[in-house]
Short mmCIF file of C-alpha atoms and ligand atoms in Angstrom, two decimals:
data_model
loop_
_atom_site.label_atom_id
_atom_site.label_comp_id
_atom_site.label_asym_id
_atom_site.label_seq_id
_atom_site.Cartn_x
_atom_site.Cartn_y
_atom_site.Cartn_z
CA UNK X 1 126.10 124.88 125.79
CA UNK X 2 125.80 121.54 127.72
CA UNK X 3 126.66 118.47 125.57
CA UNK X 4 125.25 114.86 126.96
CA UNK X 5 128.53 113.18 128.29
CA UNK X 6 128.16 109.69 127.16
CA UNK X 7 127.24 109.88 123.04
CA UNK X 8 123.58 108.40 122.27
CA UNK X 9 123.82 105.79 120.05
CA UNK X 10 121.29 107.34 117.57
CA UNK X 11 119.72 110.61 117.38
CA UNK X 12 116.56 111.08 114.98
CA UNK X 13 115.59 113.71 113.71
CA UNK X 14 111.67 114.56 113.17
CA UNK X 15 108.28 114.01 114.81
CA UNK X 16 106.07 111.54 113.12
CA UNK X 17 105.06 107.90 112.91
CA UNK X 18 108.51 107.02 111.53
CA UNK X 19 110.41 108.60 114.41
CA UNK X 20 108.74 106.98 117.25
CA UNK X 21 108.33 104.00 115.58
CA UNK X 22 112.20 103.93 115.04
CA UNK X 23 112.89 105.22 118.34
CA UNK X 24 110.73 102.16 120.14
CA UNK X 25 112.54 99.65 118.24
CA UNK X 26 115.60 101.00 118.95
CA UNK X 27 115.07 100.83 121.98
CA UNK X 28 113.87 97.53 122.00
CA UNK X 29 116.92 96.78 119.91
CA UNK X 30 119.25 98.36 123.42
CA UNK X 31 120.66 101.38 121.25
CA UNK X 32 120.35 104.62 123.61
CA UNK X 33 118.36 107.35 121.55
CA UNK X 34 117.54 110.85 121.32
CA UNK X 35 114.32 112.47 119.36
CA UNK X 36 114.80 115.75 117.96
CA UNK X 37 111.45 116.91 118.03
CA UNK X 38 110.44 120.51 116.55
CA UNK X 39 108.44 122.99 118.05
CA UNK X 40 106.03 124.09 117.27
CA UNK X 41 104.73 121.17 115.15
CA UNK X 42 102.61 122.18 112.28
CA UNK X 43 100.40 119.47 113.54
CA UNK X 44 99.36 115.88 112.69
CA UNK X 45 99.45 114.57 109.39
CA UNK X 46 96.67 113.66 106.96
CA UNK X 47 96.70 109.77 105.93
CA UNK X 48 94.27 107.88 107.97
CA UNK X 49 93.50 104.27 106.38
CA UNK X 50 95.65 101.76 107.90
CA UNK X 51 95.23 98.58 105.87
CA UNK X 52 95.68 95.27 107.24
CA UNK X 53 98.93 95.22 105.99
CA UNK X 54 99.87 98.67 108.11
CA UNK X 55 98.66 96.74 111.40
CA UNK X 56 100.34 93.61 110.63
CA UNK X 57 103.54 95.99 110.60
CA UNK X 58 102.52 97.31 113.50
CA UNK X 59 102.18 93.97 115.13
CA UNK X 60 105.75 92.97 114.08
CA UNK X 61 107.49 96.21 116.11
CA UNK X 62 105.44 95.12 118.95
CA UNK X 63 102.95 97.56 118.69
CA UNK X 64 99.73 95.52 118.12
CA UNK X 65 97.59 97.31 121.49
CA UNK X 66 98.51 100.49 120.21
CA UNK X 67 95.31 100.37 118.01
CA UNK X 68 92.84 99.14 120.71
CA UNK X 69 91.48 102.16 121.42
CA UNK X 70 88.21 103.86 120.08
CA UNK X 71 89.90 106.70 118.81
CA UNK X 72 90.58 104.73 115.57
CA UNK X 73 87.49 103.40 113.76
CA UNK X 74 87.09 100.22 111.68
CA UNK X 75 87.34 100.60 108.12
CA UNK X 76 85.10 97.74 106.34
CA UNK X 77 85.81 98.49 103.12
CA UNK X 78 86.95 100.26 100.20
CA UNK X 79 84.37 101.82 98.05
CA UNK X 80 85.17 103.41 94.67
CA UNK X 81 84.43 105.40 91.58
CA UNK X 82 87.36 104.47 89.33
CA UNK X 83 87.74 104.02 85.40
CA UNK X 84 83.48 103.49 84.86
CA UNK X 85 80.87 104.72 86.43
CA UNK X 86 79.80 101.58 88.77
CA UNK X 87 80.91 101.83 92.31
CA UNK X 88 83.29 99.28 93.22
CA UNK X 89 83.22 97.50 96.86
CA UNK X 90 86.69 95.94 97.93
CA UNK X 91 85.91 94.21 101.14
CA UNK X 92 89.21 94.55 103.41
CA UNK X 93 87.66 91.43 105.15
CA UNK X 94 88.59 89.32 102.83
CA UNK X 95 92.01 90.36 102.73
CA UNK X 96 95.12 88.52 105.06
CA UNK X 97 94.99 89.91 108.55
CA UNK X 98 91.16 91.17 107.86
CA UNK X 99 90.87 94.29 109.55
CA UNK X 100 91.56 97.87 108.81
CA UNK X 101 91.22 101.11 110.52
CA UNK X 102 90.82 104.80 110.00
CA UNK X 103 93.01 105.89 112.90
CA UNK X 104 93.38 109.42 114.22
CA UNK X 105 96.75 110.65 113.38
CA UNK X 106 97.29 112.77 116.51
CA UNK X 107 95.93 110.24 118.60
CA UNK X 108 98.52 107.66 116.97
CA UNK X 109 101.46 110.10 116.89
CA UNK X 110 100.86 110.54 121.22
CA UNK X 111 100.27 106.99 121.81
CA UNK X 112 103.50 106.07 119.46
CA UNK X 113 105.19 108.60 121.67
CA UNK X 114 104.42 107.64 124.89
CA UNK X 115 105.29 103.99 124.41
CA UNK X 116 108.81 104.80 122.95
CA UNK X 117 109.25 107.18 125.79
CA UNK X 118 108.01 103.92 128.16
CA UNK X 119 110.94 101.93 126.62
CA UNK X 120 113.50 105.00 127.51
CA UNK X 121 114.15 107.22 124.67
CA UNK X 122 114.59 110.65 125.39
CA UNK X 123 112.66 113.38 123.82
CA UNK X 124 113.99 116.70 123.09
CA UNK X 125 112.52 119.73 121.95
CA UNK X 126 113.75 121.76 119.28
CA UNK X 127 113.69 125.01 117.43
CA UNK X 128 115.05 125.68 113.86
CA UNK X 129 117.06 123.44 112.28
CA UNK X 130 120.30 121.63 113.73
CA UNK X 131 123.61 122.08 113.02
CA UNK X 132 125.28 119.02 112.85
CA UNK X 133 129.13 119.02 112.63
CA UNK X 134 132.02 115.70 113.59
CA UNK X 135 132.25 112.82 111.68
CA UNK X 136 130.61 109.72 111.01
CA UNK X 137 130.35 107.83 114.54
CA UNK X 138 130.71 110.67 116.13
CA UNK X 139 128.21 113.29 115.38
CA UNK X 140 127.27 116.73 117.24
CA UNK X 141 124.58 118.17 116.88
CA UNK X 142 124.47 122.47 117.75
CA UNK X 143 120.64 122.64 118.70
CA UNK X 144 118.36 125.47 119.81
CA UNK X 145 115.70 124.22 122.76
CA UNK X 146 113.12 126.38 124.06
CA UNK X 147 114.92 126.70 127.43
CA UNK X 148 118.26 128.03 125.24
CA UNK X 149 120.89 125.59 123.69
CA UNK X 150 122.93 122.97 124.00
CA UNK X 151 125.39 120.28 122.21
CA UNK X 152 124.00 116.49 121.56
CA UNK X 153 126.66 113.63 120.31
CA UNK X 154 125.52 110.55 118.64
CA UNK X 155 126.63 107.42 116.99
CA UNK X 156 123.73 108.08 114.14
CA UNK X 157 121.72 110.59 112.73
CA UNK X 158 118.33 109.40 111.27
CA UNK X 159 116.03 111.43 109.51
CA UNK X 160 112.45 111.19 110.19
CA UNK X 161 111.74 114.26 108.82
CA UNK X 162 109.15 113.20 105.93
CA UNK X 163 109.23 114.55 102.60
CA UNK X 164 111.42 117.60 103.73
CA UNK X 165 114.32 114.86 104.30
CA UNK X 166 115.92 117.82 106.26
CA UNK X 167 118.79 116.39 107.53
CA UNK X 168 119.53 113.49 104.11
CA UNK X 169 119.44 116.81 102.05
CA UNK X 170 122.35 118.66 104.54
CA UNK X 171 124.32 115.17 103.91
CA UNK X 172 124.32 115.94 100.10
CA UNK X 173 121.36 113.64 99.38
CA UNK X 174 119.37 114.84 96.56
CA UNK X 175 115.47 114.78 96.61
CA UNK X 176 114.01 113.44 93.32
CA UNK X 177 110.02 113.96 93.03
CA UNK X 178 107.64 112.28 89.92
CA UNK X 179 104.81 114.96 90.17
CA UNK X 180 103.38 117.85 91.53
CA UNK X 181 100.23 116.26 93.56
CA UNK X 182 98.68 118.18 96.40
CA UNK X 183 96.05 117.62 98.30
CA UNK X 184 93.37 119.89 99.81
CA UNK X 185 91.86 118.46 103.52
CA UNK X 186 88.92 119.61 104.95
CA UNK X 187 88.26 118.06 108.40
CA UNK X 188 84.59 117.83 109.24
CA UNK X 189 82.73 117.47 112.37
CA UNK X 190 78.67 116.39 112.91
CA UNK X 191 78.94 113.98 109.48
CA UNK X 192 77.73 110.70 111.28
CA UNK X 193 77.75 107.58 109.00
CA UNK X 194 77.08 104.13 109.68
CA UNK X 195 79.40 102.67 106.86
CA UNK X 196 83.28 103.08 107.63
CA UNK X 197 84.38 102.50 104.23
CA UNK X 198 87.03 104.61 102.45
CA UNK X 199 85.24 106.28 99.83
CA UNK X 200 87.52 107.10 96.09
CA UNK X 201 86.51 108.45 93.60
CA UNK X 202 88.24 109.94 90.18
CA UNK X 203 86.99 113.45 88.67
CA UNK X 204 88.44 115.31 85.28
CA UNK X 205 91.30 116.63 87.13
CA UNK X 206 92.37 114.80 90.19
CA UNK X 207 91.04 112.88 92.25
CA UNK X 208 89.28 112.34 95.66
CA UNK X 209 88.67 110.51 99.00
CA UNK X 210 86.84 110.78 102.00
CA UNK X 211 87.34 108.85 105.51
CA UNK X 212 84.93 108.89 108.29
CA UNK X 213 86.59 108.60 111.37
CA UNK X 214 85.97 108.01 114.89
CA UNK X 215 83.29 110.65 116.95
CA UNK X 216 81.50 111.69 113.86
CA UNK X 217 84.46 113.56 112.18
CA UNK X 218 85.00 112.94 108.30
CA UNK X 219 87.90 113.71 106.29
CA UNK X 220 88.19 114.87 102.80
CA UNK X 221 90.50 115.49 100.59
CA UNK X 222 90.68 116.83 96.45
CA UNK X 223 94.20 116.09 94.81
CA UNK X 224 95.34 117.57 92.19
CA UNK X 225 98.67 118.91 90.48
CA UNK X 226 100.11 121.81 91.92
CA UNK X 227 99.21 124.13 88.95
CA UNK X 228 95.62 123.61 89.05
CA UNK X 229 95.37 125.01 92.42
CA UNK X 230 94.19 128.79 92.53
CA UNK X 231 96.29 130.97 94.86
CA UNK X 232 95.03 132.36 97.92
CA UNK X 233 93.20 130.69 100.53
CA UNK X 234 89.46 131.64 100.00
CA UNK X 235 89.76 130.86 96.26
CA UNK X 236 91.46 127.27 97.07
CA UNK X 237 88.75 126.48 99.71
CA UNK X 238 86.18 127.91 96.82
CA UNK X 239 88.07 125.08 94.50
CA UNK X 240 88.46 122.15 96.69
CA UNK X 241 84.24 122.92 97.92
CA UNK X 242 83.70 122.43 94.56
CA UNK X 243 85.60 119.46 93.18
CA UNK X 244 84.00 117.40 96.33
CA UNK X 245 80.55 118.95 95.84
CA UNK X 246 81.27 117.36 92.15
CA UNK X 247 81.90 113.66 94.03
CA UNK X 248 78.93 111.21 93.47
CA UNK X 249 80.18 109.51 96.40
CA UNK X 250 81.69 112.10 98.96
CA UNK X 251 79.33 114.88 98.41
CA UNK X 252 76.15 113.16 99.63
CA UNK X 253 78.69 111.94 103.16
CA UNK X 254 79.13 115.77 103.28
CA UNK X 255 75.47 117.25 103.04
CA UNK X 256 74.71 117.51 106.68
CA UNK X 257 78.50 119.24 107.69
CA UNK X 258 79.83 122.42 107.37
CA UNK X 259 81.64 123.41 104.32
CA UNK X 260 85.21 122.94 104.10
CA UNK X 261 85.83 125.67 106.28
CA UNK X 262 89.61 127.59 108.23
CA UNK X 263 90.92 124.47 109.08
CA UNK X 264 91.60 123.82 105.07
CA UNK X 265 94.86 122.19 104.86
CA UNK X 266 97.38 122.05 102.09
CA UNK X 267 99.46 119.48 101.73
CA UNK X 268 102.27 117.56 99.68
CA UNK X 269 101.11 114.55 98.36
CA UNK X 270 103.48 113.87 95.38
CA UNK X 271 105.68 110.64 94.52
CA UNK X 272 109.57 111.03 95.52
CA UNK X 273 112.56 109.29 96.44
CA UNK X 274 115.75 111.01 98.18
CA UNK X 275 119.25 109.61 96.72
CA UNK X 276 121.04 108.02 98.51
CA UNK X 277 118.73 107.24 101.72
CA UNK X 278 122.16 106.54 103.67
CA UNK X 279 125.59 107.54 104.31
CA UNK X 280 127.93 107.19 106.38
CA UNK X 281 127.01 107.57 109.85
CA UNK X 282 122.96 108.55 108.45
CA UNK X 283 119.89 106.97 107.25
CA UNK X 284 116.54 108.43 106.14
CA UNK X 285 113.43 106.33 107.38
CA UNK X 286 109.70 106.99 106.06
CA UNK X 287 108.52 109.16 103.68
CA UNK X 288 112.20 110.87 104.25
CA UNK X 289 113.60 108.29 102.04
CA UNK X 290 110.94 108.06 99.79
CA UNK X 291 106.96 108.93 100.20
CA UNK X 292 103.89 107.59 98.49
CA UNK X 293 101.46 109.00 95.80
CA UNK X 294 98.09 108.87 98.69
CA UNK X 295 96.21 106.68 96.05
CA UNK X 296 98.39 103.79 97.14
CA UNK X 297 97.13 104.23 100.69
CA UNK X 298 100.44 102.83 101.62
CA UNK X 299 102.51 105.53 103.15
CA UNK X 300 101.94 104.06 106.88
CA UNK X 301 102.92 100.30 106.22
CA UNK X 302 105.54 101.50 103.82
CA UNK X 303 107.19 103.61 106.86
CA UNK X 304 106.56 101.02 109.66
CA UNK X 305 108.31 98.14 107.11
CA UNK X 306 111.14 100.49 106.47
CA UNK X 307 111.52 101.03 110.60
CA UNK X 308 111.42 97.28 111.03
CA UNK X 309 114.42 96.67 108.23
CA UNK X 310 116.48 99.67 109.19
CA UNK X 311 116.69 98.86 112.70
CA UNK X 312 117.18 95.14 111.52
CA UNK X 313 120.42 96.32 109.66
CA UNK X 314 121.80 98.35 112.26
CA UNK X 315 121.73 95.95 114.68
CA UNK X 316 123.19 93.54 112.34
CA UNK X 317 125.45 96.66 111.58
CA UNK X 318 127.16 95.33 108.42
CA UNK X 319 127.84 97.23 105.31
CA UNK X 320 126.34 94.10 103.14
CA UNK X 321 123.10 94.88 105.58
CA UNK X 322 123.16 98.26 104.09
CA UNK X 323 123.29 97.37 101.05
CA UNK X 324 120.63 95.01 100.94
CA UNK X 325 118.59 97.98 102.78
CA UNK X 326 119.26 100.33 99.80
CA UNK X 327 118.72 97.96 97.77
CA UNK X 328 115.24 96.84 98.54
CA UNK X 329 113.96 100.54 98.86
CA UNK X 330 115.37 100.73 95.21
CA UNK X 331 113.08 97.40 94.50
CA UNK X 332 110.02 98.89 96.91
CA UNK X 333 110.01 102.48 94.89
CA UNK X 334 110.12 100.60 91.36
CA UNK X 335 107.27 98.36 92.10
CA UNK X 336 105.21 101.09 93.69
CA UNK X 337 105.70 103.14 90.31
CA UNK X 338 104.62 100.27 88.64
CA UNK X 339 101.67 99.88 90.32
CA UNK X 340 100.81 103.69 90.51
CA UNK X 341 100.81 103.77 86.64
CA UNK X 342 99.18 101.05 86.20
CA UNK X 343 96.16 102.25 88.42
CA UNK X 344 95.81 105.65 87.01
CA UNK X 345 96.26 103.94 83.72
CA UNK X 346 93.02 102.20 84.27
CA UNK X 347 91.04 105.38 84.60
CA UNK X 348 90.35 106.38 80.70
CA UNK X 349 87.48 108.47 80.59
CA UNK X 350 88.81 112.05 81.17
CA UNK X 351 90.69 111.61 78.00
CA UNK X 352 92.36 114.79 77.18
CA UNK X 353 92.64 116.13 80.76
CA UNK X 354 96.16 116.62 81.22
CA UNK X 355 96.17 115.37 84.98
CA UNK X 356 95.27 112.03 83.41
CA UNK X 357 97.40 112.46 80.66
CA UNK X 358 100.53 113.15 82.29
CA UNK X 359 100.02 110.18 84.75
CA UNK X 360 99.19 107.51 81.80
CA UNK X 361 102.22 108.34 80.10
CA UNK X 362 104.34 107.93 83.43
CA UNK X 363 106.16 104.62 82.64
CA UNK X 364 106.41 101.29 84.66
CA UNK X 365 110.25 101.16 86.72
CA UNK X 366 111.23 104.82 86.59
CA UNK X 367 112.62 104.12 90.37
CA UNK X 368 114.24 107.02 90.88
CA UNK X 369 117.85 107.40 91.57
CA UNK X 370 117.92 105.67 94.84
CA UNK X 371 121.76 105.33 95.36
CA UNK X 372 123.81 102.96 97.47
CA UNK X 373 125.66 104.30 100.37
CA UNK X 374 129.41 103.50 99.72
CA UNK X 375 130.71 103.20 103.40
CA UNK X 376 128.85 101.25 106.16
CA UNK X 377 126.39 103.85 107.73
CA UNK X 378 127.34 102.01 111.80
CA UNK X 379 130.20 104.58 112.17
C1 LIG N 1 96.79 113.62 101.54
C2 LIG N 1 97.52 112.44 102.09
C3 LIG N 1 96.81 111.29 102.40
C4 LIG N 1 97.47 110.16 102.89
N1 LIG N 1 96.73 109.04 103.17
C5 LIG N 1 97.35 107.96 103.69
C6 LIG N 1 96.59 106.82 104.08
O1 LIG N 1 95.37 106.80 103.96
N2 LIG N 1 97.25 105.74 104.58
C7 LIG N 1 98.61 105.76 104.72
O2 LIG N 1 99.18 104.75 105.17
N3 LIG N 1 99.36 106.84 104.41
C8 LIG N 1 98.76 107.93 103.91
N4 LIG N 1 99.49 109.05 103.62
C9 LIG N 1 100.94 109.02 103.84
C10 LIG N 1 101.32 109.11 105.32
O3 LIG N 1 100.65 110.19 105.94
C11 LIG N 1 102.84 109.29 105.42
O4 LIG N 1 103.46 108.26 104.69
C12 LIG N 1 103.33 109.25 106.87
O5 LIG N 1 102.83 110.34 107.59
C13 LIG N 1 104.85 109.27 106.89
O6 LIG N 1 105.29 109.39 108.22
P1 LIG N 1 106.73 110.02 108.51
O7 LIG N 1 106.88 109.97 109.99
O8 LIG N 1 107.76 109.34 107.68
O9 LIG N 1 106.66 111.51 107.99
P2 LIG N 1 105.73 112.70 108.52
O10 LIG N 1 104.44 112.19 109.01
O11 LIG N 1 105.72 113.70 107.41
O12 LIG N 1 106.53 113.29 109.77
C14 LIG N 1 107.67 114.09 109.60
C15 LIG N 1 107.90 114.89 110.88
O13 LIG N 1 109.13 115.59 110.75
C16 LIG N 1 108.93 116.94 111.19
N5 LIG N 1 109.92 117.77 110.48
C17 LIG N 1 109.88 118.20 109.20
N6 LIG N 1 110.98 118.94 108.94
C18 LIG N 1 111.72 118.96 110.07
C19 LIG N 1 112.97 119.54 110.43
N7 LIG N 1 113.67 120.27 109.55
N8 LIG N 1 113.43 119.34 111.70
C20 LIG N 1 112.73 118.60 112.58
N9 LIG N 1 111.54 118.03 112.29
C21 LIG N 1 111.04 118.21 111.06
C22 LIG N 1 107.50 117.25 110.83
O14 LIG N 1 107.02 118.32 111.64
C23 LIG N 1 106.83 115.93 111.16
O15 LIG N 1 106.48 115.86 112.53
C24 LIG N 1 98.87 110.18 103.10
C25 LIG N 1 99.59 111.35 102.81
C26 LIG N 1 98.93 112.46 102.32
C27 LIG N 1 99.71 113.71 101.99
#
């Protein structure tokens, strides 16, 4: 197997918004680096709203133009059906920075792609899993390509991998999650509506939201705990049809569409944090170090702040940079609990239901065990 001669100075592992994001600013930052992307991808992500907090942290990675396209729509507002049964408008307007956006994920994920591939990073395809062997500093990684195999050394390893935290979990990190949430998405086409807003809404056991998005297309997605989910496909799409058909606000946005239909997803939406987040010679980045509850519509900003910081402290390359690093992800996770609880808390009226139940009694600063890597992670 062929093994790149000169080592790159970071190799991430993983295919999303946090890998090209990391990869561009490393890049920006001079480090040589390698993406480790897998194929087949299962596809884009769900999580469209970008608040004007996710495009201000955009902005500061240099990435501001990214958005000026009309793939990504303009999200006015934030309507919702939460705690009583009055529909609350949040105008983002009003907010710093003003404007938000349902963007298209895949259209996000290629244009984050091609610009980090502009500024020289290399992207490599990949099958299965790496085997990653060396030491700290001076990593190599045993990977399968499509055209055969071959041997890549880097510096660093990041993961990127989102809540699978793939490579933090082969380092001996441990992956600590706070529920069971999972979402159900039905993508719709033909569902034209003149008001962007993001539509939320709570129901006796989960919740719900809906974003329209550019060209007509709505998304829509039930949430509940893992356990209330029927097995088998046709029952779950049966389930999810239902709970939205149940939304005062989504179901009228979904009259003139077809029903949630093959392209059903299910996906993880739960609350976790991976301990520690770095090592030596690794660091997790995005939801791979720890990923948002999809009420907090946060996920994006959250992974585009923690690109920004972790590129900061390997550049300043410091263990005390580190540290600081773990250390606010500690302080980001608590507050994010906090304000999780406290926003489920305020929804009283499904009483006994024990999706409510179990999330009113989760308590303000359970943060996880989000450790602190011992040993500078620059090898
Ligand atoms: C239902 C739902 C709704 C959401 N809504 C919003 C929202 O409105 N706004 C918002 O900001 N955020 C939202 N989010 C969160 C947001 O989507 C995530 O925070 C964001 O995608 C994280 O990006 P990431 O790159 O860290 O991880 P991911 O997007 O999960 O990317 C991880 C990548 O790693 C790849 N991978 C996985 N395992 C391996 C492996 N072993 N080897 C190689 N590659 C691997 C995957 O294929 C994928 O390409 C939502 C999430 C969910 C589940």
């Amino acid at each position: 197997m062929p093994c790149n001669d000169d080592p790159y100075d970071m190799a991430i592992l993983g295919n999303g918004v946090s890998a090209w994001a990391c990869a561009h600013a490393a890049r920006r930052a001079g480090l040589s680096v390698a993406v480790l992307e897998r194929r087949p991808d299962p596809g884009p992500p769900v999580g469209e709203h970008l608040p004007p907090e996710g495009i201000s942290a955009l902005s500061a990675l240099g990435l501001a133009g990214l958005l000026d396209t009309p793939a990504h729509r303009p999200s006015p507002a934030v309507l919702s059906l939460w705690g009583g049964p009055v529909p609350v408008r949040l105008d983002l307007l009003m907010r710093p920075g003003g404007r938000a956006l349902h963007v298209d994920r895949a259209v996000l994920g290629t244009d984050l792609k091609a610009r980090a591939i502009a500024a020289g990073a290399e992207a490599i395809a990949l099958r299965g899993r790496p085997r990653h062997g060396g030491s700290p500093g001076r990593w190599t990684l045993q990977v399968k390509t499509p055209g055969g195999g071959r041997y890549i050394a880097a510096g660093l390893l990041v993961d990127a991998t989102g809540r699978a935290a793939a490579l933090a979990q082969a380092m001996g990190a441990g992956v600590e999650r706070h529920d069971t949430l999972t979402g159900i998405a039905a993508f719709l086409e033909d569902t034209p509506c003149t008001d962007g807003a993001l539509l939320m809404e709570s129901l006796a056991d989960g919740w719900c939201y809906a974003a329209p998005l550019a060209r007509d297309r709505l998304v829509a997605v039930f949430l509940t705990d893992a356990a209330n989910l029927p097995r088998g496909q046709a029952a779950r799409q049966a389930f999810a049809a239902d709970r939205l058909r149940q939304s005062r606000l989504i179901a009228p946005r979904m009259a003139g569409g077809p029903a949630p239909d093959s392209r059903l997803r299910t996906v993880p939406a739960w609350s976790q944090i991976t301990g520690p987040s770095l090592g030596p010679g690794w660091i997790a980045i995005g939801d791979a170090a720890m990923a948002f509850d999809p009420l907090a519509s946060a996920g994006l900003t959250k992974a585009l702040l923690d690109v920004r910081e972790t590129v900061d402290a390997i550049t300043d390359g410091r263990a005390e940079a580190f540290h600081t690093l773990a250390r606010r992800r500690a302080a980001r996770y608590a507050a994010y609990r906090r304000e999780l609880a406290e926003t489920y808390g305020r929804e009283r009226r499904y009483h006994p239901a024990r999706f409510w139940q179990a999330r009113r009694a989760a308590r303000a600063g359970q943060g996880g065990r989000a450790g602190t890597a011992r040993q500078p992670v620059w090898g």
